[in-house]
Tab-separated table of N, CA and C in Angstrom:
chain	number	residue	atom	x	y	z
A	1	MET	N	6.877	-5.966	13.177
A	1	MET	CA	6.563	-5.418	11.986
A	1	MET	C	6.279	-3.951	11.969
A	2	ASN	N	6.923	-3.086	11.421
A	2	ASN	CA	6.623	-1.646	11.560
A	2	ASN	C	6.346	-1.141	10.002
A	3	SER	N	4.855	-0.907	10.006
A	3	SER	CA	4.507	-0.356	8.565
A	3	SER	C	3.759	0.922	8.736
A	4	PRO	N	4.350	2.140	8.986
A	4	PRO	CA	3.429	3.254	8.974
A	4	PRO	C	2.544	3.477	8.067
A	5	CYS	N	1.420	4.147	8.275
A	5	CYS	CA	0.398	4.464	7.288
A	5	CYS	C	0.982	5.682	6.641
A	6	ILE	N	0.997	5.831	5.443
A	6	ILE	CA	1.555	6.995	4.497
A	6	ILE	C	0.485	8.093	4.539
A	7	ASN	N	-0.757	7.734	4.453
A	7	ASN	CA	-1.684	8.899	4.224
A	7	ASN	C	-2.357	9.302	5.575
A	8	CYS	N	-1.675	9.067	6.666
A	8	CYS	CA	-2.650	9.580	7.910
A	8	CYS	C	-2.348	10.872	8.295
A	9	ALA	N	-1.615	11.642	7.478
A	9	ALA	CA	-1.573	13.224	7.678
A	9	ALA	C	-3.079	13.682	7.357
A	10	VAL	N	-3.792	12.956	6.720
A	10	VAL	CA	-5.209	13.501	6.234
A	10	VAL	C	-6.139	12.717	7.119
A	11	SER	N	-7.106	13.371	7.852
A	11	SER	CA	-7.879	12.443	8.759
A	11	SER	C	-8.603	11.531	7.958
A	12	ALA	N	-9.100	10.744	8.468
A	12	ALA	CA	-10.007	9.395	8.123
A	12	ALA	C	-9.244	8.869	6.863
A	13	GLN	N	-8.127	8.661	6.750
A	13	GLN	CA	-7.751	8.079	5.489
A	13	GLN	C	-7.541	6.514	5.628
A	14	CYS	N	-6.778	6.047	6.667
A	14	CYS	CA	-6.505	4.597	6.664
A	14	CYS	C	-6.314	4.202	8.017
A	15	GLN	N	-6.132	3.015	8.156
A	15	GLN	CA	-5.772	2.313	9.515
A	15	GLN	C	-4.434	2.568	9.783
A	16	PRO	N	-3.962	3.146	10.892
A	16	PRO	CA	-2.488	3.367	11.220
A	16	PRO	C	-1.859	1.935	11.737
A	17	PHE	N	-0.592	1.650	11.419
A	17	PHE	CA	0.055	0.636	11.944
A	17	PHE	C	1.157	0.784	12.698
A	18	GLY	N	1.594	0.163	13.703
A	18	GLY	CA	2.713	0.491	14.438
A	18	GLY	C	3.337	-1.121	14.591
A	19	ASN	N	3.942	-1.151	15.484
A	19	ASN	CA	4.651	-2.584	15.931
A	19	ASN	C	3.553	-3.595	16.025
A	20	GLU	N	3.963	-4.887	15.691
A	20	GLU	CA	3.116	-6.034	16.142
A	20	GLU	C	4.099	-7.015	16.516
A	21	PHE	N	3.642	-7.747	17.753
A	21	PHE	CA	4.326	-8.786	18.183
A	21	PHE	C	3.457	-9.791	19.115
A	22	THR	N	4.053	-10.976	19.094
A	22	THR	CA	3.233	-12.133	20.066
A	22	THR	C	4.322	-12.315	21.144
A	23	GLY	N	3.636	-12.132	22.289
A	23	GLY	CA	4.285	-12.535	23.502
A	23	GLY	C	4.080	-13.905	23.957
A	24	ALA	N	4.318	-13.913	25.369
A	24	ALA	CA	3.969	-15.079	26.180
A	24	ALA	C	2.441	-15.711	26.138
A	25	ASP	N	2.341	-16.793	26.061
A	25	ASP	CA	1.013	-17.456	26.119
A	25	ASP	C	0.214	-17.140	24.981
A	26	GLY	N	0.842	-16.705	23.810
A	26	GLY	CA	-0.074	-16.473	22.666
A	26	GLY	C	-0.720	-15.017	22.817
A	27	VAL	N	-0.309	-14.118	23.476
A	27	VAL	CA	-1.028	-12.873	23.465
A	27	VAL	C	-0.138	-12.008	22.503
A	28	PHE	N	-0.997	-11.415	21.531
A	28	PHE	CA	-0.660	-10.725	20.384
A	28	PHE	C	-0.886	-9.297	20.844
A	29	PHE	N	0.149	-8.324	20.457
A	29	PHE	CA	-0.177	-6.893	20.705
A	29	PHE	C	0.084	-6.220	19.412
A	30	LYS	N	-0.723	-5.199	19.146
A	30	LYS	CA	-0.509	-4.325	17.919
A	30	LYS	C	-0.746	-2.894	18.377
A	31	GLU	N	0.207	-2.144	17.939
A	31	GLU	CA	0.176	-0.614	18.368
A	31	GLU	C	-0.481	0.148	17.190
A	32	MET	N	-1.251	1.101	17.544
A	32	MET	CA	-1.679	1.989	16.456
A	32	MET	C	-1.498	3.329	17.081
A	33	ARG	N	-0.617	3.919	16.362
A	33	ARG	CA	-0.177	5.335	16.984
A	33	ARG	C	-0.696	6.267	15.821
A	34	VAL	N	-1.638	7.178	16.188
A	34	VAL	CA	-2.314	8.032	15.134
A	34	VAL	C	-1.810	9.552	15.532
A	35	ARG	N	-1.431	10.134	14.581
A	35	ARG	CA	-1.078	11.532	14.770
A	35	ARG	C	-2.173	12.522	14.605
A	36	LYS	N	-3.136	12.373	13.969
A	36	LYS	CA	-4.226	13.419	13.682
A	36	LYS	C	-5.586	12.899	14.374
A	37	ALA	N	-6.177	13.958	14.951
A	37	ALA	CA	-7.633	13.650	15.423
A	37	ALA	C	-8.476	13.596	14.309
A	38	GLY	N	-9.391	12.832	14.379
A	38	GLY	CA	-10.494	12.582	13.141
A	38	GLY	C	-10.029	11.447	12.253
A	39	THR	N	-9.063	10.689	12.639
A	39	THR	CA	-8.598	9.512	11.957
A	39	THR	C	-9.536	8.326	12.193
A	40	LEU	N	-10.034	7.668	11.290
A	40	LEU	CA	-10.938	6.586	11.424
A	40	LEU	C	-10.244	5.150	11.121
A	41	ILE	N	-10.307	4.388	12.329
A	41	ILE	CA	-9.914	2.911	12.060
A	41	ILE	C	-11.084	2.236	11.636
A	42	PRO	N	-11.138	1.641	10.374
A	42	PRO	CA	-12.430	1.168	9.839
A	42	PRO	C	-13.021	0.045	10.546
A	43	GLN	N	-14.158	-0.161	10.416
A	43	GLN	CA	-14.992	-1.226	11.066
A	43	GLN	C	-14.527	-2.568	10.871
A	44	HIS	N	-14.465	-3.353	11.922
A	44	HIS	CA	-14.218	-4.664	11.834
A	44	HIS	C	-14.645	-5.510	13.005
A	45	SER	N	-14.678	-6.950	12.906
A	45	SER	CA	-14.924	-7.578	14.033
A	45	SER	C	-13.872	-8.825	14.091
A	46	HIS	N	-14.122	-9.348	15.254
A	46	HIS	CA	-13.133	-10.473	15.721
A	46	HIS	C	-14.066	-11.749	16.184
A	47	ALA	N	-13.370	-12.830	15.903
A	47	ALA	CA	-14.308	-14.093	16.404
A	47	ALA	C	-14.349	-14.384	17.851
A	48	TYR	N	-13.786	-13.491	18.646
A	48	TYR	CA	-13.428	-13.735	20.067
A	48	TYR	C	-13.487	-12.246	20.811
A	49	ASP	N	-13.662	-12.281	22.179
A	49	ASP	CA	-13.774	-11.250	23.053
A	49	ASP	C	-12.311	-10.647	22.923
A	50	HIS	N	-12.060	-9.313	22.889
A	50	HIS	CA	-10.592	-8.951	23.119
A	50	HIS	C	-10.665	-7.476	23.879
A	51	THR	N	-9.688	-7.081	24.146
A	51	THR	CA	-9.319	-5.891	24.866
A	51	THR	C	-8.577	-4.820	23.932
A	52	SER	N	-8.947	-3.707	23.903
A	52	SER	CA	-7.886	-2.666	23.396
A	52	SER	C	-7.505	-1.714	24.661
A	53	TYR	N	-6.333	-1.113	24.689
A	53	TYR	CA	-6.039	-0.422	25.871
A	53	TYR	C	-5.644	1.094	25.220
A	54	LEU	N	-6.301	2.135	25.625
A	54	LEU	CA	-6.043	3.274	25.116
A	54	LEU	C	-4.914	3.915	26.018
A	55	VAL	N	-3.735	3.937	25.539
A	55	VAL	CA	-2.695	4.430	26.323
A	55	VAL	C	-2.574	5.987	26.311
A	56	SER	N	-2.865	6.639	25.411
A	56	SER	CA	-2.707	7.959	25.386
A	56	SER	C	-3.878	8.751	24.377
A	57	GLY	N	-4.358	9.821	24.493
A	57	GLY	CA	-5.294	10.491	23.651
A	57	GLY	C	-6.825	10.104	24.096
A	58	ALA	N	-7.634	10.183	23.066
A	58	ALA	CA	-9.163	9.876	23.370
A	58	ALA	C	-9.540	9.257	21.879
A	59	VAL	N	-10.563	8.384	22.068
A	59	VAL	CA	-11.196	7.777	21.004
A	59	VAL	C	-12.682	7.752	21.165
A	60	GLU	N	-13.470	7.492	20.104
A	60	GLU	CA	-14.959	7.199	20.252
A	60	GLU	C	-14.959	5.702	19.445
A	61	VAL	N	-15.582	4.862	20.272
A	61	VAL	CA	-15.951	3.560	19.812
A	61	VAL	C	-17.304	3.177	19.945
A	62	GLU	N	-18.045	3.062	18.861
A	62	GLU	CA	-19.528	2.739	18.626
A	62	GLU	C	-20.358	3.657	19.605
A	63	GLY	N	-19.885	5.093	19.605
A	63	GLY	CA	-20.759	6.057	20.189
A	63	GLY	C	-20.405	6.370	21.522
A	64	GLU	N	-19.406	5.653	22.294
A	64	GLU	CA	-18.755	5.901	23.360
A	64	GLU	C	-17.370	6.489	23.494
A	65	ARG	N	-17.371	7.639	24.423
A	65	ARG	CA	-16.021	8.165	24.363
A	65	ARG	C	-15.178	7.514	25.425
A	66	TYR	N	-13.819	7.434	25.103
A	66	TYR	CA	-12.713	6.964	25.970
A	66	TYR	C	-11.690	7.855	26.299
A	67	ASP	N	-11.318	8.218	27.288
A	67	ASP	CA	-9.974	9.051	27.594
A	67	ASP	C	-8.956	8.218	28.181
A	68	ALA	N	-7.889	8.330	27.700
A	68	ALA	CA	-6.525	7.658	28.360
A	68	ALA	C	-6.262	7.922	29.694
A	69	PRO	N	-5.866	7.104	30.455
A	69	PRO	CA	-5.640	5.651	30.104
A	69	PRO	C	-7.059	4.761	30.421
A	70	ALA	N	-7.335	3.901	29.276
A	70	ALA	CA	-8.729	3.194	29.537
A	70	ALA	C	-8.515	1.954	28.810
A	71	PRO	N	-9.155	0.768	29.203
A	71	PRO	CA	-9.298	-0.248	28.620
A	71	PRO	C	-10.661	-0.200	27.909
A	72	ILE	N	-10.574	-0.931	26.632
A	72	ILE	CA	-11.875	-1.029	25.983
A	72	ILE	C	-12.234	-2.371	25.562
A	73	TYR	N	-13.070	-2.916	26.350
A	73	TYR	CA	-13.459	-4.451	25.887
A	73	TYR	C	-14.509	-4.351	24.775
A	74	ILE	N	-14.210	-5.335	23.888
A	74	ILE	CA	-14.929	-5.479	22.768
A	74	ILE	C	-15.420	-7.078	22.668
A	75	PRO	N	-16.658	-7.310	22.790
A	75	PRO	CA	-17.079	-8.725	22.689
A	75	PRO	C	-16.882	-9.285	21.325
A	76	ALA	N	-16.834	-10.589	21.302
A	76	ALA	CA	-16.915	-11.415	20.048
A	76	ALA	C	-17.780	-10.872	19.109
A	77	ASN	N	-17.363	-10.968	17.778
A	77	ASN	CA	-18.257	-10.448	16.678
A	77	ASN	C	-18.908	-9.259	16.638
A	78	GLN	N	-18.615	-8.334	17.502
A	78	GLN	CA	-19.206	-7.046	17.521
A	78	GLN	C	-18.275	-6.274	16.665
A	79	LYS	N	-19.030	-5.643	15.576
A	79	LYS	CA	-18.555	-4.881	14.653
A	79	LYS	C	-18.176	-3.438	15.523
A	80	HIS	N	-16.841	-3.028	15.238
A	80	HIS	CA	-16.418	-1.718	16.187
A	80	HIS	C	-15.425	-0.901	15.173
A	81	THR	N	-15.487	0.355	15.274
A	81	THR	CA	-14.767	1.422	14.574
A	81	THR	C	-14.273	2.360	15.748
A	82	PHE	N	-12.816	2.805	15.647
A	82	PHE	CA	-12.448	3.723	16.376
A	82	PHE	C	-12.382	4.991	15.632
A	83	LEU	N	-12.493	5.975	16.392
A	83	LEU	CA	-12.413	7.412	15.779
A	83	LEU	C	-11.675	8.243	16.838
A	84	THR	N	-10.491	8.655	16.267
A	84	THR	CA	-9.558	9.545	17.190
A	84	THR	C	-10.175	10.800	17.282
A	85	LEU	N	-10.019	11.270	18.753
A	85	LEU	CA	-10.702	12.488	19.071
A	85	LEU	C	-9.639	13.826	19.340
A	86	VAL	N	-8.410	13.280	19.653
A	86	VAL	CA	-7.192	14.317	19.684
A	86	VAL	C	-6.058	13.787	18.952
A	87	ASP	N	-5.229	14.691	18.715
A	87	ASP	CA	-3.971	14.314	18.129
A	87	ASP	C	-3.215	13.419	19.006
A	88	ASP	N	-2.405	12.627	18.416
A	88	ASP	CA	-1.339	11.899	19.021
A	88	ASP	C	-1.985	10.758	19.838
A	89	THR	N	-2.904	10.039	19.443
A	89	THR	CA	-3.610	9.052	20.116
A	89	THR	C	-2.842	7.619	19.856
A	90	PHE	N	-2.729	6.889	20.973
A	90	PHE	CA	-2.005	5.514	21.030
A	90	PHE	C	-2.941	4.439	21.644
A	91	VAL	N	-3.473	3.686	20.800
A	91	VAL	CA	-3.950	2.287	21.172
A	91	VAL	C	-3.330	1.111	21.124
A	92	LEU	N	-3.502	0.382	21.927
A	92	LEU	CA	-2.681	-0.941	21.989
A	92	LEU	C	-3.680	-1.841	22.007
A	93	CYS	N	-3.978	-2.719	20.888
A	93	CYS	CA	-4.762	-4.028	20.728
A	93	CYS	C	-4.227	-5.097	21.169
A	94	VAL	N	-4.973	-5.836	22.079
A	94	VAL	CA	-4.504	-6.952	22.737
A	94	VAL	C	-5.300	-8.093	22.308
A	95	HIS	N	-4.680	-9.386	21.782
A	95	HIS	CA	-5.601	-10.279	21.444
A	95	HIS	C	-4.857	-11.785	21.807
A	96	ASN	N	-5.693	-12.697	22.183
A	96	ASN	CA	-5.125	-14.123	22.549
A	96	ASN	C	-5.181	-14.955	21.326
A	97	VAL	N	-4.105	-15.158	20.723
A	97	VAL	CA	-3.932	-15.895	19.605
A	97	VAL	C	-3.615	-17.284	19.671
A	98	SER	N	-3.587	-17.886	20.834
A	98	SER	CA	-2.985	-19.218	21.126
A	98	SER	C	-3.837	-20.283	20.277
A	99	ARG	N	-5.050	-19.896	20.143
A	99	ARG	CA	-5.934	-21.011	19.449
A	99	ARG	C	-5.522	-21.234	18.006
A	100	THR	N	-5.114	-20.163	17.319
A	100	THR	CA	-4.992	-20.399	15.862
A	100	THR	C	-3.588	-19.840	15.393
A	101	GLY	N	-2.984	-19.029	16.319
A	101	GLY	CA	-1.630	-18.482	16.004
A	101	GLY	C	-1.694	-17.037	15.136
A	102	ARG	N	-2.883	-16.759	14.972
A	102	ARG	CA	-3.197	-15.247	14.218
A	102	ARG	C	-4.416	-14.646	14.768
A	103	VAL	N	-4.589	-13.375	14.529
A	103	VAL	CA	-5.754	-12.560	14.688
A	103	VAL	C	-6.822	-13.038	13.824
A	104	GLU	N	-8.049	-13.312	14.471
A	104	GLU	CA	-9.190	-13.958	13.564
A	104	GLU	C	-10.045	-12.675	13.324
A	105	VAL	N	-10.113	-12.044	12.152
A	105	VAL	CA	-11.014	-11.102	11.708
A	105	VAL	C	-12.035	-11.957	10.927
A	106	VAL	N	-13.337	-11.501	11.612
A	106	VAL	CA	-14.457	-12.160	11.136
A	106	VAL	C	-15.177	-11.208	9.736
A	107	GLU	N	-14.934	-10.270	9.869
A	107	GLU	CA	-15.601	-9.161	9.014
A	107	GLU	C	-14.789	-7.879	9.028
A	108	GLU	N	-14.431	-7.418	7.858
A	108	GLU	CA	-13.846	-6.071	7.827
A	108	GLU	C	-14.532	-5.085	6.621
A	109	ASN	N	-14.816	-4.036	7.133
A	109	ASN	CA	-15.435	-3.062	6.218
A	109	ASN	C	-14.420	-2.114	6.088
A	110	ASN	N	-13.503	-1.973	5.200
A	110	ASN	CA	-12.395	-1.108	5.049
A	110	ASN	C	-12.476	-0.383	3.606
A	111	PRO	N	-13.225	0.767	3.315
A	111	PRO	CA	-13.248	1.412	2.158
A	111	PRO	C	-11.694	1.561	1.412
A	112	TYR	N	-10.881	1.813	2.225
A	112	TYR	CA	-9.445	2.164	1.767
A	112	TYR	C	-8.748	1.029	1.289
A	113	LYS	N	-9.181	-0.234	1.714
A	113	LYS	CA	-8.573	-1.521	1.041
A	113	LYS	C	-9.505	-2.136	-0.008
A	114	GLY	N	-10.542	-1.385	-0.426
A	114	GLY	CA	-11.380	-1.981	-1.345
A	114	GLY	C	-12.720	-2.642	-0.753
A	115	GLY	N	-12.791	-2.665	0.421
A	115	GLY	CA	-13.967	-3.163	1.268
A	115	GLY	C	-15.338	-2.472	0.965
A	116	VAL	N	-16.263	-3.077	1.399
A	116	VAL	CA	-17.752	-2.556	1.332
A	116	VAL	C	-18.217	-1.509	2.176
């Protein structure tokens, strides 16, 4: 599925989406390609540990800076937000969805989707 974010030309507008697919052994991949520095990927948490891989660019996740290439380990139930620090940042989120067949979001705080 490819559903680009229309408002991402203005920083911190919405979560950008790229392609999503599930591969072998229930491993789910989601591309987040962000054109502008200062874009906020809203706070959320998942029911399980997972890894995001910073392919290009730089992000801040919960106060820690990551420069590509870099894996970003996120423990289960940890609320996390990504803030892009440079233009043309590419983050690949990787989830094991073999348990339920879907990405399990525990909590989402997205003011752009009517969240709190």
